[in-house]
Short mmCIF file of C-alpha atoms in Angstrom, two decimals:
data_model
loop_
_atom_site.label_atom_id
_atom_site.label_comp_id
_atom_site.label_asym_id
_atom_site.label_seq_id
_atom_site.Cartn_x
_atom_site.Cartn_y
_atom_site.Cartn_z
CA MET A 974 41.06 -10.85 -36.66
CA ILE A 975 40.98 -8.32 -39.48
CA GLU A 976 37.65 -6.57 -38.51
CA ALA A 977 38.85 -6.79 -34.65
CA ARG A 978 42.27 -4.97 -35.78
CA ASP A 979 39.98 -2.16 -37.96
CA ARG A 980 37.98 -1.44 -34.61
CA LEU A 981 41.02 -1.27 -32.65
CA SER A 982 42.83 1.46 -34.73
CA GLN A 983 39.68 3.97 -34.51
CA ASN A 984 38.30 3.13 -31.49
CA ASN A 985 38.86 2.51 -27.33
CA TYR A 986 37.44 0.01 -25.25
CA ASP A 987 37.28 -0.58 -21.64
CA LEU A 988 37.13 -4.22 -22.48
CA MET A 989 37.67 -6.33 -25.05
CA ILE A 990 36.72 -10.05 -24.68
CA LEU A 991 38.91 -12.07 -27.22
CA ASP A 992 38.10 -15.87 -28.65
CA PHE A 993 41.13 -17.91 -28.44
CA VAL A 994 40.28 -19.97 -31.83
CA MET A 995 38.86 -17.06 -34.50
CA PRO A 996 39.44 -16.56 -38.76
CA PHE A 997 42.11 -14.50 -39.89
CA ARG A 998 38.86 -12.98 -41.97
CA ALA A 999 35.44 -13.51 -43.17
CA GLY A 1000 35.26 -16.99 -44.67
CA ASP A 1001 38.44 -18.18 -43.35
CA SER A 1002 38.59 -21.18 -40.66
CA PRO A 1003 39.21 -20.69 -37.10
CA GLN A 1004 42.76 -20.98 -36.21
CA THR A 1005 44.94 -19.87 -32.84
CA GLU A 1006 47.39 -18.23 -35.23
CA SER A 1007 44.75 -15.61 -35.45
CA THR A 1008 44.61 -14.42 -32.06
CA VAL A 1009 48.29 -14.11 -31.41
CA HIS A 1010 48.59 -12.34 -34.85
CA LEU A 1011 46.40 -9.84 -32.95
CA LEU A 1012 47.80 -9.69 -29.57
CA THR A 1013 51.13 -9.47 -31.37
CA GLU A 1014 49.83 -6.60 -33.10
CA LEU A 1015 48.63 -4.70 -29.71
CA ARG A 1016 51.82 -5.17 -27.89
CA ASP A 1017 54.02 -3.86 -31.18
CA ARG A 1018 52.22 -1.55 -33.05
CA LYS A 1019 51.10 1.88 -31.64
CA ARG A 1020 48.65 2.86 -34.16
CA LEU A 1021 46.45 0.10 -32.31
CA ARG A 1022 44.49 1.15 -29.50
CA LYS A 1023 44.72 -0.84 -26.33
CA PRO A 1024 41.67 -2.22 -24.44
CA ALA A 1025 42.39 -1.20 -20.59
CA HIS A 1026 41.64 -5.31 -19.79
CA ILE A 1027 41.29 -8.29 -22.15
CA ILE A 1028 39.30 -11.42 -21.10
CA GLY A 1029 40.51 -14.58 -23.30
CA LEU A 1030 37.24 -16.88 -24.01
CA THR A 1031 37.57 -20.21 -25.50
CA ALA A 1032 36.20 -24.28 -25.00
CA TYR A 1033 39.04 -26.05 -26.10
CA GLN A 1034 42.47 -26.83 -24.71
CA GLU A 1035 44.56 -26.49 -28.00
CA GLY A 1036 43.43 -22.32 -27.24
CA VAL A 1037 44.40 -22.12 -23.85
CA ASP A 1038 47.62 -24.45 -24.47
CA ALA A 1039 49.10 -21.61 -27.40
CA LEU A 1040 47.97 -18.65 -25.44
CA GLN A 1041 48.42 -18.82 -21.97
CA PRO A 1042 51.91 -17.85 -21.90
CA ILE A 1043 51.28 -14.12 -23.45
CA PHE A 1044 47.92 -14.09 -21.13
CA SER A 1045 49.74 -14.70 -17.91
CA GLN A 1046 53.08 -12.43 -18.79
CA GLN A 1047 49.97 -9.84 -19.22
CA THR A 1048 48.48 -11.16 -15.95
CA TRP A 1049 45.71 -10.63 -18.52
CA THR A 1050 42.17 -13.31 -17.31
CA ILE A 1051 41.25 -16.80 -19.44
CA VAL A 1052 37.76 -17.97 -18.74
CA ARG A 1053 36.88 -21.42 -19.73
CA TYR A 1054 33.51 -22.06 -22.39
CA SER A 1055 30.91 -25.31 -21.50
CA GLU A 1056 27.52 -25.01 -22.57
CA ALA A 1057 26.85 -26.85 -19.60
CA GLU A 1058 27.53 -24.42 -16.87
CA THR A 1059 27.30 -20.86 -16.42
CA ASP A 1060 30.49 -20.25 -13.99
CA TRP A 1061 32.22 -18.73 -17.40
CA SER A 1062 29.41 -15.82 -17.68
CA ASP A 1063 29.30 -15.38 -14.12
CA GLN A 1064 32.83 -14.04 -13.98
CA ILE A 1065 32.36 -12.31 -17.12
CA LYS A 1066 29.80 -10.30 -15.61
CA ALA A 1067 31.90 -10.12 -12.40
CA GLY A 1068 34.47 -8.30 -14.51
CA LEU A 1069 32.51 -5.86 -16.31
CA ALA A 1070 30.66 -4.96 -12.67
CA TRP A 1071 34.16 -4.07 -11.85
CA ILE A 1072 35.34 -2.28 -14.63
CA ALA A 1073 32.26 0.04 -14.62
CA SER A 1074 32.32 0.34 -11.16
CA ALA A 1075 36.42 1.48 -11.66
CA ALA A 1076 35.12 3.58 -14.52
CA GLN A 1077 33.33 6.40 -12.09
CA LYS A 1078 34.62 9.05 -11.14
CA PRO A 1079 34.00 11.07 -7.85
CA GLU A 1080 31.28 13.67 -8.76
CA GLU A 1081 33.31 16.74 -9.47
CA ARG A 1082 32.17 20.34 -7.84
CA THR A 1083 31.16 22.00 -10.31
CA PHE A 1084 29.85 25.95 -10.70
CA SER A 1085 25.84 25.93 -10.74
CA ILE A 1086 24.78 29.74 -10.98
CA ASP A 1087 26.64 32.45 -12.63
CA ALA A 1088 26.70 35.10 -9.49
CA CYS A 1089 25.23 35.70 -6.26
CA ILE A 1090 24.96 39.52 -4.61
CA ILE A 1091 24.00 40.11 -0.93
CA THR A 1092 23.61 43.08 1.53
CA ALA A 1093 23.53 43.50 5.04
CA LEU A 1094 19.99 45.50 5.12
CA PRO A 1095 16.62 44.72 3.68
CA TYR A 1096 16.28 48.49 3.22
CA PRO A 1097 17.81 50.90 1.58
CA GLU A 1098 20.65 48.09 0.48
CA TYR A 1099 18.84 45.30 -0.97
CA ASP A 1100 15.92 47.26 -2.05
CA ALA A 1101 18.45 48.58 -4.35
CA VAL A 1102 19.41 45.43 -5.80
CA LEU A 1103 16.02 44.05 -6.83
CA ARG A 1104 15.55 47.87 -8.26
CA ASN A 1105 18.72 47.26 -10.97
CA GLY A 1106 16.42 46.42 -13.56
CA TRP A 1107 16.81 42.88 -13.95
CA THR A 1108 13.55 40.72 -13.47
CA TRP A 1109 13.75 38.98 -10.28
CA GLY A 1110 11.20 36.25 -9.10
CA PRO A 1111 9.73 35.85 -5.79
CA ALA A 1112 11.40 35.07 -2.42
CA GLU A 1113 11.83 31.63 -1.95
CA PRO A 1114 13.96 29.25 0.93
CA LEU A 1115 17.21 28.50 0.60
CA ASP A 1116 17.23 26.84 3.71
CA ASP A 1117 15.52 27.10 7.33
CA THR A 1118 16.63 30.27 7.65
CA ALA A 1119 17.53 32.31 4.90
CA PHE A 1120 15.64 33.13 1.61
CA ILE A 1121 16.88 34.06 -2.02
CA ARG A 1122 15.78 35.26 -5.10
CA TYR A 1123 16.73 33.92 -8.60
CA GLY A 1124 16.99 36.16 -11.72
CA GLU A 1125 18.67 36.65 -15.16
CA PHE A 1126 20.89 39.21 -17.05
CA ILE A 1127 22.10 39.46 -20.36
CA CYS A 1128 25.71 39.64 -21.07
CA ALA A 1129 27.59 39.99 -24.45
CA GLY A 1130 24.32 38.19 -25.64
CA SER A 1131 24.29 34.90 -23.60
CA THR A 1132 21.71 35.02 -20.38
CA TYR A 1133 23.13 34.57 -17.44
CA LYS A 1134 21.77 33.13 -13.63
CA VAL A 1135 21.97 35.39 -10.64
CA ALA A 1136 20.95 34.82 -6.80
CA SER A 1137 20.46 37.93 -4.56
CA ALA A 1138 19.92 37.62 -0.20
CA HIS A 1139 20.52 40.00 2.76
CA SER A 1140 21.48 39.06 6.52
CA PRO A 1141 19.27 38.34 8.97
CA LYS A 1142 21.83 41.44 10.42
CA MET A 1143 24.34 43.75 9.92
CA GLY A 1144 28.17 42.44 10.73
CA MET A 1145 30.81 40.34 9.14
CA ILE A 1146 29.44 36.74 11.12
CA PRO A 1147 25.89 37.00 10.06
CA ALA A 1148 27.52 37.80 6.91
CA SER A 1149 30.02 34.80 6.54
CA LEU A 1150 27.00 32.43 7.47
CA LEU A 1151 25.45 33.87 4.40
CA SER A 1152 27.93 33.51 2.03
CA ALA A 1153 29.44 30.48 3.49
CA LYS A 1154 25.94 28.79 2.86
CA LEU A 1155 25.06 30.57 -0.92
CA ILE A 1156 28.26 28.91 -1.83
CA GLN A 1157 27.91 25.72 -0.72
CA LYS A 1158 24.80 24.97 -2.32
CA LEU A 1159 24.90 27.24 -5.11
CA ARG A 1160 28.53 27.55 -6.01
CA PRO A 1161 28.17 30.66 -7.92
CA ARG A 1162 31.08 32.12 -9.96
CA ILE A 1163 30.94 35.40 -8.60
CA LEU A 1164 29.83 36.61 -5.07
CA ALA A 1165 29.33 40.32 -4.84
CA ILE A 1166 28.18 41.96 -1.45
CA ALA A 1167 26.71 45.76 -2.26
CA GLY A 1168 25.77 48.61 0.09
CA ILE A 1169 26.61 51.50 1.56
CA CYS A 1170 29.58 51.89 4.20
CA ALA A 1171 31.64 55.16 5.80
CA GLY A 1172 33.82 56.74 3.62
CA ILE A 1173 37.37 59.01 4.84
CA LYS A 1174 37.16 62.31 4.54
CA GLY A 1175 39.10 63.66 1.64
CA ARG A 1176 39.07 60.28 0.43
CA GLY A 1177 35.69 60.24 -1.70
CA ASN A 1178 32.56 61.56 -1.95
CA TYR A 1179 28.66 60.66 -0.91
CA GLY A 1180 27.51 58.01 -3.24
CA ASP A 1181 30.87 56.90 -4.58
CA PRO A 1182 31.38 53.32 -5.00
CA ILE A 1183 34.47 52.03 -3.22
CA VAL A 1184 35.87 48.66 -4.10
CA ALA A 1185 37.70 46.80 -1.23
CA ASP A 1186 40.75 46.04 -2.37
CA PRO A 1187 42.41 44.68 0.06
CA CYS A 1188 40.08 44.17 3.31
CA TRP A 1189 40.92 43.36 6.81
CA ASP A 1190 39.28 43.21 10.01
CA TRP A 1191 40.70 46.98 12.06
CA GLN A 1192 39.68 45.34 15.51
CA SER A 1193 41.89 42.19 14.95
CA GLY A 1194 44.73 42.56 17.21
CA LYS A 1195 45.98 42.27 21.27
CA HIS A 1196 45.41 44.93 23.71
CA ILE A 1197 48.31 45.38 25.96
CA VAL A 1198 49.35 47.71 28.51
CA LYS A 1199 52.99 48.83 27.61
CA ASP A 1200 54.66 51.59 30.31
CA GLY A 1201 51.40 51.83 32.60
CA ALA A 1202 49.54 52.45 29.24
CA GLN A 1203 46.70 50.44 27.41
CA GLU A 1204 47.88 49.99 23.93
CA PHE A 1205 46.30 47.90 21.07
CA GLU A 1206 48.67 46.30 18.53
CA ILE A 1207 46.99 45.85 15.27
CA ARG A 1208 47.31 42.38 13.58
CA PRO A 1209 45.67 42.15 10.67
CA ASP A 1210 45.22 39.66 7.95
CA PRO A 1211 44.28 41.56 4.84
CA LEU A 1212 42.69 39.58 1.78
CA PRO A 1213 42.72 40.91 -1.33
CA ILE A 1214 40.57 40.95 -4.64
CA MET A 1215 41.53 38.60 -7.29
CA GLN A 1216 43.67 40.37 -10.18
CA GLU A 1217 41.27 39.10 -12.86
CA VAL A 1218 38.16 41.18 -10.65
CA ARG A 1219 40.35 44.37 -10.13
CA VAL A 1220 41.18 45.27 -13.72
CA ARG A 1221 37.94 45.11 -15.06
CA TRP A 1222 36.57 47.46 -12.37
CA GLU A 1223 39.57 49.22 -13.32
CA GLN A 1224 38.28 49.49 -16.92
CA LEU A 1225 34.43 50.83 -15.60
CA LYS A 1226 36.33 53.39 -13.26
CA GLY A 1227 37.16 54.66 -16.55
CA ASP A 1228 34.35 55.16 -17.84
CA ARG A 1229 33.47 58.50 -17.33
CA GLN A 1230 30.27 59.22 -19.60
CA PHE A 1231 29.01 55.75 -17.15
CA TRP A 1232 29.26 57.56 -13.97
CA SER A 1233 28.24 61.27 -15.15
CA ASP A 1234 24.94 59.53 -16.76
CA LEU A 1235 24.80 57.08 -13.40
CA ARG A 1236 24.66 60.56 -11.31
CA ALA A 1237 22.15 62.22 -13.25
CA GLU A 1238 19.47 59.50 -12.71
CA TRP A 1239 19.31 60.66 -9.34
CA PRO A 1240 16.83 63.32 -8.76
CA ASP A 1241 18.97 64.91 -5.99
CA ALA A 1242 22.55 63.93 -6.16
CA PRO A 1243 25.32 66.02 -4.37
CA ASP A 1244 26.71 68.42 -6.42
CA THR A 1245 30.10 66.24 -6.24
CA GLU A 1246 31.33 64.21 -9.28
CA LEU A 1247 30.43 60.86 -9.18
CA ARG A 1248 33.55 58.27 -8.62
CA LEU A 1249 34.55 54.40 -8.36
CA ARG A 1250 37.31 54.03 -6.30
CA LEU A 1251 39.45 50.93 -5.57
CA GLY A 1252 41.08 50.73 -1.90
CA PRO A 1253 41.92 49.51 0.92
CA SER A 1254 38.85 48.76 3.07
CA VAL A 1255 38.61 48.06 6.74
CA SER A 1256 35.57 45.58 8.61
CA GLY A 1257 34.72 46.31 12.01
CA SER A 1258 32.07 45.14 14.50
CA SER A 1259 30.28 48.37 15.53
CA VAL A 1260 28.92 51.74 13.37
CA LEU A 1261 31.26 54.45 13.46
CA ALA A 1262 30.36 57.71 14.68
CA ASP A 1263 33.76 58.84 15.87
CA ALA A 1264 36.50 61.18 13.84
CA ALA A 1265 38.81 60.16 16.74
CA ILE A 1266 38.81 55.95 15.98
CA VAL A 1267 38.30 56.86 12.40
CA GLU A 1268 42.22 58.54 12.87
CA ARG A 1269 42.93 55.69 14.20
CA ILE A 1270 42.07 52.99 11.34
CA LYS A 1271 43.74 55.29 8.85
CA ALA A 1272 47.34 55.01 11.11
CA GLN A 1273 46.36 51.01 10.03
CA HIS A 1274 47.02 51.47 6.54
CA GLY A 1275 47.82 55.23 5.03
CA GLY A 1276 45.55 54.25 1.96
CA VAL A 1277 42.16 53.75 3.60
CA VAL A 1278 39.54 54.54 2.10
CA SER A 1279 36.22 53.24 3.84
CA VAL A 1280 34.94 51.44 6.63
CA GLU A 1281 32.03 49.27 7.35
CA MET A 1282 30.91 46.12 8.55
CA GLU A 1283 30.51 42.97 6.25
CA ALA A 1284 33.14 42.82 3.44
CA TYR A 1285 35.95 41.01 5.79
CA GLY A 1286 33.29 38.19 6.78
CA VAL A 1287 32.47 37.53 3.05
CA PHE A 1288 36.02 37.17 1.91
CA SER A 1289 36.71 35.20 4.42
CA ALA A 1290 34.31 32.46 3.86
CA THR A 1291 35.90 32.90 0.14
CA ALA A 1292 39.19 32.21 1.18
CA ALA A 1293 37.91 29.07 3.58
CA ALA A 1294 35.24 27.63 1.09
CA PRO A 1295 36.24 24.46 -1.03
CA ARG A 1296 36.56 24.77 -4.72
CA PRO A 1297 35.13 25.81 -6.95
CA ARG A 1298 35.58 29.21 -5.57
CA PRO A 1299 33.99 32.08 -6.57
CA LEU A 1300 35.63 35.51 -7.44
CA THR A 1301 34.43 37.73 -5.04
CA PHE A 1302 34.31 41.28 -4.47
CA SER A 1303 33.07 44.57 -2.07
CA CYS A 1304 31.35 47.19 -3.87
CA LYS A 1305 29.89 49.47 -1.15
CA SER A 1306 29.18 53.51 -1.80
CA VAL A 1307 29.76 55.90 0.76
CA CYS A 1308 26.95 57.37 2.43
CA ASP A 1309 28.69 59.42 5.47
CA LEU A 1310 32.33 59.88 7.00
CA ALA A 1311 31.84 58.02 10.04
CA ASP A 1312 32.43 61.25 12.28
CA GLU A 1313 29.92 63.37 14.37
CA LYS A 1314 28.04 64.73 11.46
CA LYS A 1315 27.03 61.16 10.64
CA ASP A 1316 23.08 61.11 9.57
CA ASP A 1317 21.23 58.80 7.27
CA ARG A 1318 20.73 61.44 4.22
CA TRP A 1319 22.48 60.00 1.07
CA GLN A 1320 21.98 56.54 2.33
CA THR A 1321 19.18 55.90 -0.07
CA TYR A 1322 21.87 57.29 -3.17
CA ALA A 1323 24.65 55.17 -2.17
CA ALA A 1324 22.26 51.95 -1.84
CA PHE A 1325 21.33 53.04 -5.34
CA THR A 1326 24.86 53.48 -6.83
CA SER A 1327 26.35 50.43 -5.31
CA ALA A 1328 23.80 48.47 -6.67
CA ARG A 1329 23.54 50.05 -10.30
CA SER A 1330 27.78 49.79 -9.98
CA VAL A 1331 27.32 45.71 -9.42
CA THR A 1332 25.12 45.63 -12.29
CA ALA A 1333 26.87 46.97 -15.07
CA TYR A 1334 30.30 44.96 -13.62
CA LEU A 1335 28.15 42.31 -14.46
CA GLU A 1336 26.68 43.14 -17.79
CA ARG A 1337 29.97 44.09 -19.08
CA TYR A 1338 32.31 41.67 -17.55
CA MET A 1339 30.22 38.43 -16.91
CA SER A 1340 30.89 36.67 -20.37
CA GLU A 1341 34.92 37.13 -19.73
CA LEU A 1342 34.75 36.21 -15.89
CA ALA A 1343 32.60 33.10 -16.84
CA ASP A 1344 35.24 32.17 -19.52
CA LEU A 1345 37.93 32.32 -16.93
CA LEU A 1346 36.17 30.07 -14.50
CA GLY A 1347 35.08 27.67 -16.81
#
């Protein structure tokens, strides 16, 4: 009994099989009083760790008579031992199986990869991601309709795993479907969409990365007729980025040397300063080259800084995903101003600054964000 008490003071047990007749200490004669003493200590002394289940085992009626009241009070089980039969061992096996089954917890969903980067276009957007300086593996199937590439990067001395993919076509729906697949199958800590967007004249220059916060569908609403005229009632559902994500973008925004050096890497950059901007961005289902529509979008929110076609779909997929949900952001760079002068001149440069901005963000802050997410 002394040895059993010592073990119970140091260890946790799911099951204790207790002989009703045992010695108080090694060398003593077996007696029921030893078992009664141990059970009394278990009940009254906090230093002993109570087993989750107790099965009493005895071949003697005197043991049953002495301990039946205690076991009945605690709804514990008594098993009668017999050398001639096996029922007693079958009872214990059944009890062990029950305990093992009850101890099995449902598989907990956890993050399985550190980051996923997606784009809408294979070129120039996805191509710029693959040229970001990391080592990327070959394309491999995610499922029957999507391919991904795996890579690694270093942050704060640790290696992190990343996957990348591009949508089959532009638009919120394809981006949302791809995001949902990646979240379900890879469970990333970070989900980022990179690429190009249209800026708002006077609120950004060619190549400026735009971190959308919040983002909404500018075409979401209701078409009505009022006083004989057609009108559109905007009914947005803005989705913000998490504050943990935003504050680190603000830190990167303030690193003027980084942005100056990044601009200098491009051989034919525009003559404007490269700056990161955080602000409201809208998604729509069509490419814009109409200044009048841009004015209608600006009327929805006085601070809109960019227009594009996918981010709201990515944000929506994250919002609807089961836990654990990734921290999600969109960082797209300005390639035109969505007006009649729209052309492709700055698309490659914008894809470059977007991909490199996301790269720098993850290389600087992935360690901190991983610690926050667990």
